Short mmCIF file of C-alpha atoms in Angstrom, two decimals:
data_model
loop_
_atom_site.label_atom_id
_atom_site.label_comp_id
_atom_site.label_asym_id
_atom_site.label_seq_id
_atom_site.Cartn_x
_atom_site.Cartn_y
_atom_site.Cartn_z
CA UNK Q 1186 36.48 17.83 -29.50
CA UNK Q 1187 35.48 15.10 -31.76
CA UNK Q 1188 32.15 13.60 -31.14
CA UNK Q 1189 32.28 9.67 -31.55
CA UNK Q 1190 29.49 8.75 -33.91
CA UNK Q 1191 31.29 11.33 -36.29
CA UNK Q 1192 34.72 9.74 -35.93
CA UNK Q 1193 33.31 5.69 -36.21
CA UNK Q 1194 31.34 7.10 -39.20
CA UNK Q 1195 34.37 8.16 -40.57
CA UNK Q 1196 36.36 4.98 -39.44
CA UNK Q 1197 33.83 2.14 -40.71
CA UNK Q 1198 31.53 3.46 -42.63
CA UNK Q 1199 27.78 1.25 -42.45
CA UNK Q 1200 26.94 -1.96 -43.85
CA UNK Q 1201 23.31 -2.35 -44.11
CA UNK Q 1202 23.50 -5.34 -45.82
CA UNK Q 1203 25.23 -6.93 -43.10
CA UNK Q 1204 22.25 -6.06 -40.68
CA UNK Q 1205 20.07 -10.19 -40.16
CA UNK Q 1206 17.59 -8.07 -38.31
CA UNK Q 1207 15.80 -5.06 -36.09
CA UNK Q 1208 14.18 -4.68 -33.53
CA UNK Q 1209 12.45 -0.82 -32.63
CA UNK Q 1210 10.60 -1.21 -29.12
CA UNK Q 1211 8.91 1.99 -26.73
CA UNK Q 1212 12.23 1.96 -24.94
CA UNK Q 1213 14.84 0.27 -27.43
CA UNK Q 1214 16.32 0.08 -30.39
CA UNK Q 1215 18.59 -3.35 -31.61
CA UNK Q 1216 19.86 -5.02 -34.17
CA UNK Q 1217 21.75 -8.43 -34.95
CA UNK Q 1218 24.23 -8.50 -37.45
CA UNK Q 1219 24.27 -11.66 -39.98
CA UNK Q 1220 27.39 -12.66 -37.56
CA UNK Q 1221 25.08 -13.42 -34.68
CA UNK Q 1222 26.38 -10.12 -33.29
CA UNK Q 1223 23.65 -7.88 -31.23
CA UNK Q 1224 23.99 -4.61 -30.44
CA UNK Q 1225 21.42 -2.13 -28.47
CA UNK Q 1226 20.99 1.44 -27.71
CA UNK Q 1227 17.95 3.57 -25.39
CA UNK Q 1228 15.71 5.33 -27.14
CA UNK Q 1229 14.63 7.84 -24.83
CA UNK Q 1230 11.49 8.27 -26.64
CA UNK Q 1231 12.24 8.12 -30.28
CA UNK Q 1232 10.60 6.09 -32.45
CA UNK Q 1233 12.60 5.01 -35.39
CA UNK Q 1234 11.18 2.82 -38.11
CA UNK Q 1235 13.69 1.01 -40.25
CA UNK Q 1236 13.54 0.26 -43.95
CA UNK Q 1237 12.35 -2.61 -45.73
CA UNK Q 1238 15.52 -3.24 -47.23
CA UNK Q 1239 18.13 -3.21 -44.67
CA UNK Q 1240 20.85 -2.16 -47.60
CA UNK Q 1241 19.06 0.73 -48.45
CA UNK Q 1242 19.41 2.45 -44.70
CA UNK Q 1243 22.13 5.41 -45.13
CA UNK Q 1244 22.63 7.14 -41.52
CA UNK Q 1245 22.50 11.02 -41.41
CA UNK Q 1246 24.21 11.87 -38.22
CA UNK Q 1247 22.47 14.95 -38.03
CA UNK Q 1248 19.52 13.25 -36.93
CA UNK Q 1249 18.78 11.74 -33.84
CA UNK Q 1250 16.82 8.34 -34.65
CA UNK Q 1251 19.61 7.65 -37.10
CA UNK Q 1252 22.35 8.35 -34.17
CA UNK Q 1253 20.37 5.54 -32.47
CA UNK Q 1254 20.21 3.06 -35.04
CA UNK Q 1255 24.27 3.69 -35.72
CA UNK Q 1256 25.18 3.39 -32.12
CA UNK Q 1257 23.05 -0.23 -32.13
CA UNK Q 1258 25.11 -0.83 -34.87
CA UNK Q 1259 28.60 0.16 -33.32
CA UNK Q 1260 27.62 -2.32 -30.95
CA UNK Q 1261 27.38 -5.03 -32.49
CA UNK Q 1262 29.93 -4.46 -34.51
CA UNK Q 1263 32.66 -3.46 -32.00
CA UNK Q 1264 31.35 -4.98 -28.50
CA UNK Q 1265 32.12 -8.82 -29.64
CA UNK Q 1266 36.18 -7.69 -30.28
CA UNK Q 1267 37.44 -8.13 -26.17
CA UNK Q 1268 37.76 -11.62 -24.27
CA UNK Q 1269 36.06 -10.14 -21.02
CA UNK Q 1270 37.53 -11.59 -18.06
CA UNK Q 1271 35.16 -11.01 -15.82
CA UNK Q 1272 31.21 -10.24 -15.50
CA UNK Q 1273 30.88 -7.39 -12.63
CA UNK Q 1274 28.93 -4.49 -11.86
CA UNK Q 1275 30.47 -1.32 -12.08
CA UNK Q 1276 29.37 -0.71 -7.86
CA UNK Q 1277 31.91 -3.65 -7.23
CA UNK Q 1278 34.64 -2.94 -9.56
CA UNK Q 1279 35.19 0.88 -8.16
CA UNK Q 1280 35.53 2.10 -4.58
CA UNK Q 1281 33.19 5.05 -5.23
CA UNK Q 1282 34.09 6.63 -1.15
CA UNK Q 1283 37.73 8.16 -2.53
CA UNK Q 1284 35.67 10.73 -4.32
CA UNK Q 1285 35.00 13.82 -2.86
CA UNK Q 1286 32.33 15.50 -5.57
CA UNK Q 1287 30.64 12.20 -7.54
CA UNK Q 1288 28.42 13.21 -10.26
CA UNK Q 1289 25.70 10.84 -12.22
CA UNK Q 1290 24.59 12.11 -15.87
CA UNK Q 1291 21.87 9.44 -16.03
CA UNK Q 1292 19.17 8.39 -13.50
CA UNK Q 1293 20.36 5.04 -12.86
CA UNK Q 1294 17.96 3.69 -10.00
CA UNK Q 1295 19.68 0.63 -9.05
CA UNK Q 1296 22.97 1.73 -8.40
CA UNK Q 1297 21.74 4.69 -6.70
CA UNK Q 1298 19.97 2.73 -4.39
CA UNK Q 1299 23.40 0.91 -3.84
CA UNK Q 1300 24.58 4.14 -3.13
CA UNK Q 1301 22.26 5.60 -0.95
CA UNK Q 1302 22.33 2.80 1.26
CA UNK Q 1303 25.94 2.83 1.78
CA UNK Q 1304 25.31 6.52 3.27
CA UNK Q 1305 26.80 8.12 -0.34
CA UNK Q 1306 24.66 10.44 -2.43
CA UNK Q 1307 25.76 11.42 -5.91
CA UNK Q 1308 24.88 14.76 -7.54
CA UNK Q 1309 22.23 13.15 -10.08
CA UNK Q 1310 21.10 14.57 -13.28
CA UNK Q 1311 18.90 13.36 -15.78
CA UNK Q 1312 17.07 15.14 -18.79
CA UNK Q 1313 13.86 13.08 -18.81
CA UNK Q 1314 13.78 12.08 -14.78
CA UNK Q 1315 11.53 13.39 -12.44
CA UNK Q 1316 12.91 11.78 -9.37
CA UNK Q 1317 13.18 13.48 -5.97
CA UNK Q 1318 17.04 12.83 -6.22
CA UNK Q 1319 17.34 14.27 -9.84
CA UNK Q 1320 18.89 17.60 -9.55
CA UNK Q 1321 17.89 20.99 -11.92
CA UNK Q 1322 19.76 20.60 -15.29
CA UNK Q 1323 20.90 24.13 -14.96
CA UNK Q 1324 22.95 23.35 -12.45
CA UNK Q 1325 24.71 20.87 -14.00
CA UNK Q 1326 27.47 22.58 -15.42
CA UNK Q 1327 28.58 24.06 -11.82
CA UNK Q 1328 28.48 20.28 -10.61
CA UNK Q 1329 30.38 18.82 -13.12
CA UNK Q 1330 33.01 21.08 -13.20
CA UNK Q 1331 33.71 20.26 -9.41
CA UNK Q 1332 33.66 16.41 -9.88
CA UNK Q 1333 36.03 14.18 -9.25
CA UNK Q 1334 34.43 11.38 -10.58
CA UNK Q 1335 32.06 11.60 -13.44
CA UNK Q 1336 29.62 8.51 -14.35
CA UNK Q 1337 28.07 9.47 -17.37
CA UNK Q 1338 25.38 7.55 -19.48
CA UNK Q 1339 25.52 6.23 -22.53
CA UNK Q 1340 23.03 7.40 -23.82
CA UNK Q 1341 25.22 10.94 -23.96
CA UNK Q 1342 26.62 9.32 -27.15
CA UNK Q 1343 23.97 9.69 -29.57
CA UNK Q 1344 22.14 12.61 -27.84
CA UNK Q 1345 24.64 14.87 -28.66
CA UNK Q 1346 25.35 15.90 -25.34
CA UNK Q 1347 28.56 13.94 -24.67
CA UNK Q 1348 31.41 16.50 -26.05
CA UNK Q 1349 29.21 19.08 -24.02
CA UNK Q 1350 29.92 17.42 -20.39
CA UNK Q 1351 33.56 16.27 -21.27
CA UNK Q 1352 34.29 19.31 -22.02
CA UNK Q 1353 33.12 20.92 -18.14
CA UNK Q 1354 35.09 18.23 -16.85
CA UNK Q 1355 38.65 19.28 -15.03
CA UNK Q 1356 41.63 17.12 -16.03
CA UNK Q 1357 41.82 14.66 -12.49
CA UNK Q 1358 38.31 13.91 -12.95
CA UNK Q 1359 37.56 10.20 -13.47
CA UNK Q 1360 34.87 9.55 -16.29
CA UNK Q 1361 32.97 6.29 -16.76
CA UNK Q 1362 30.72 5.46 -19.09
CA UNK Q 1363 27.61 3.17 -18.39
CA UNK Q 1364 24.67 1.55 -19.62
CA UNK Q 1365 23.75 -1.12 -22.31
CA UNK Q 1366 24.22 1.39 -25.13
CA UNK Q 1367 27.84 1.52 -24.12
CA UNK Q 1368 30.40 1.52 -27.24
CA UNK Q 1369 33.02 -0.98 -25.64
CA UNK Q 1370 36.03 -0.13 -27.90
CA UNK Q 1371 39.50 0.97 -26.80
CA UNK Q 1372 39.44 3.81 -28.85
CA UNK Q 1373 36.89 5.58 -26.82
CA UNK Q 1374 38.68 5.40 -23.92
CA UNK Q 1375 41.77 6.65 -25.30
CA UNK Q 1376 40.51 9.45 -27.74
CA UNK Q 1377 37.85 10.89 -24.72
CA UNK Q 1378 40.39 10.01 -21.55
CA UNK Q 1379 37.50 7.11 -20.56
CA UNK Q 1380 38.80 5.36 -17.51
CA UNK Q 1381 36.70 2.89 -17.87
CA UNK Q 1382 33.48 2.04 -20.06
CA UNK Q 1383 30.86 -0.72 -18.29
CA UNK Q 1384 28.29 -2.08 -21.14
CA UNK Q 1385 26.51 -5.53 -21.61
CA UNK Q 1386 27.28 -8.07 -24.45
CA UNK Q 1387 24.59 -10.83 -25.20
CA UNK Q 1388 24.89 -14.50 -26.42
CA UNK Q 1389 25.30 -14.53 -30.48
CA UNK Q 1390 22.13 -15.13 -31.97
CA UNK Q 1391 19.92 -14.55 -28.86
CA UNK Q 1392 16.94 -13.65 -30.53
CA UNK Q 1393 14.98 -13.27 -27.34
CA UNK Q 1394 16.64 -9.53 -26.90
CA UNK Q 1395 15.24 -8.52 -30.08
CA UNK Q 1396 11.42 -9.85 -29.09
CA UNK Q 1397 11.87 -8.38 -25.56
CA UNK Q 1398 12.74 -4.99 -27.47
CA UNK Q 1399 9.66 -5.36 -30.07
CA UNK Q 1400 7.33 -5.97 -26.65
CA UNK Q 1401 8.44 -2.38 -25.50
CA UNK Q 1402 10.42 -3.75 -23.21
CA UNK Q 1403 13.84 -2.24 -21.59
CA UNK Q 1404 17.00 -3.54 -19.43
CA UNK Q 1405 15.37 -4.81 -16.50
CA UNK Q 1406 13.94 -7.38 -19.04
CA UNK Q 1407 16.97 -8.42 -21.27
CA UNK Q 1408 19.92 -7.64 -18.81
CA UNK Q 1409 19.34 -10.38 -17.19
CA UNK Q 1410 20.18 -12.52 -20.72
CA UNK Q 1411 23.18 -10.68 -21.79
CA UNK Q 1412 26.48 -10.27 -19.64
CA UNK Q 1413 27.93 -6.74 -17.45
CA UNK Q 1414 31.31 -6.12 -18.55
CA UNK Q 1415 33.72 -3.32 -18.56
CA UNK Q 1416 36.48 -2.23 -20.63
#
């Protein structure tokens, strides 16, 4: 399976001349393109420091901090392209109770309190989580193979572990992608059999996302600027 940094690589190239500005925080990375465009992605505790010259920057795939920067990058340059309709949270866009086996790659607290007090609980995995909910990683694979619906970070995009879990998946499974790192393009959903990808786009030249990422600060801080969407 194709992994899709590789394949937008491929298709676009990178422009670091087109890059206005970065941002590198304790839990974020973002940039805003010299369009006004603003694209994030997690960190999960890497630190990347960016050139001086923002032309000079030439991603190597094969490392991780440079996966970051180029998914921040894919987002701005690809999230701006849809007239979103409407601004909703993926807990009241699906009916999560006609699943059987629901599986979360991604310890995302509020919706699994959401969850958990509608009487559901979600197999949850998470590779840096210590929650009491957070299940062993090894038994991921036996979890995900069962699922009928899959939500998967985004974060699965840059840390290499995204072909991994599609490919446990079974064929009737529903996947959906989530989290502010989201790559909202059609393509993904198509090329990976996405049902549907919810992400967050932010105001064109906001510069207050890049300051709350320089303060070390994460999505409880500048979600509540930007807009949920889904794709």
């Amino acid at each position: 399976m194709d992994e899709p940094l590789q394949y937008y690589f491929r298709k676009f190239g990178f422009n670091g001349s087109a890059i206005q500005r970065i941002a590198s925080g304790e839990k974020y990375f973002g940039l805003m393109l010299k369009n006004g465009n603003i694209g994030v992605c997690a960190t999960l505790k890497n630190k990347i420091v960016a050139p001086g010259l923002y032309s000079d920057i030439k991603p190597d795939l094969e490392k991780t901090t440079d996966r970051i920067l180029f998914t921040a990058y894919l987002n701005a340059l690809l999230n701006y392209e849809t007239n979103y309709k409407e601004d909703k949270d993926i807990f009241d866009f699906i009916n999560f109770e006609r699943y059987n086996n629901l599986v979360m790659v991604g310890d995302f607290k509020p919706l699994i309190k959401k969850f958990l007090n509608f009487g559901m609980k979600p197999a949850v995995f998470d590779l840096f989580s210590e929650d009491e909910i957070v299940l062993p990683l090894q038994l991921r694979t036996k979890y995900i193979q069962k699922a009928d619906g899959l939500i998967l970070t985004a974060t699965s995009i840059f840390n290499s572990t995204f072909s991994e879990i599609l490919n446990e998946v079974k064929k009737n499974c529903d996947v959906y992608i989530l989290g502010p790192t989201s790559i909202l393009n059609n393509e993904m959903k198509t090329k990976w059999n996405i049902k549907t990808i919810f992400g967050t786009v932010f105001e064109k030249n906001d510069d207050r996302i890049l300051d709350i990422i320089s303060m070390g600060e994460g999505t409880r801080h500048f979600q509540p600027l930007g807009k949920k969407v889904y794709l």
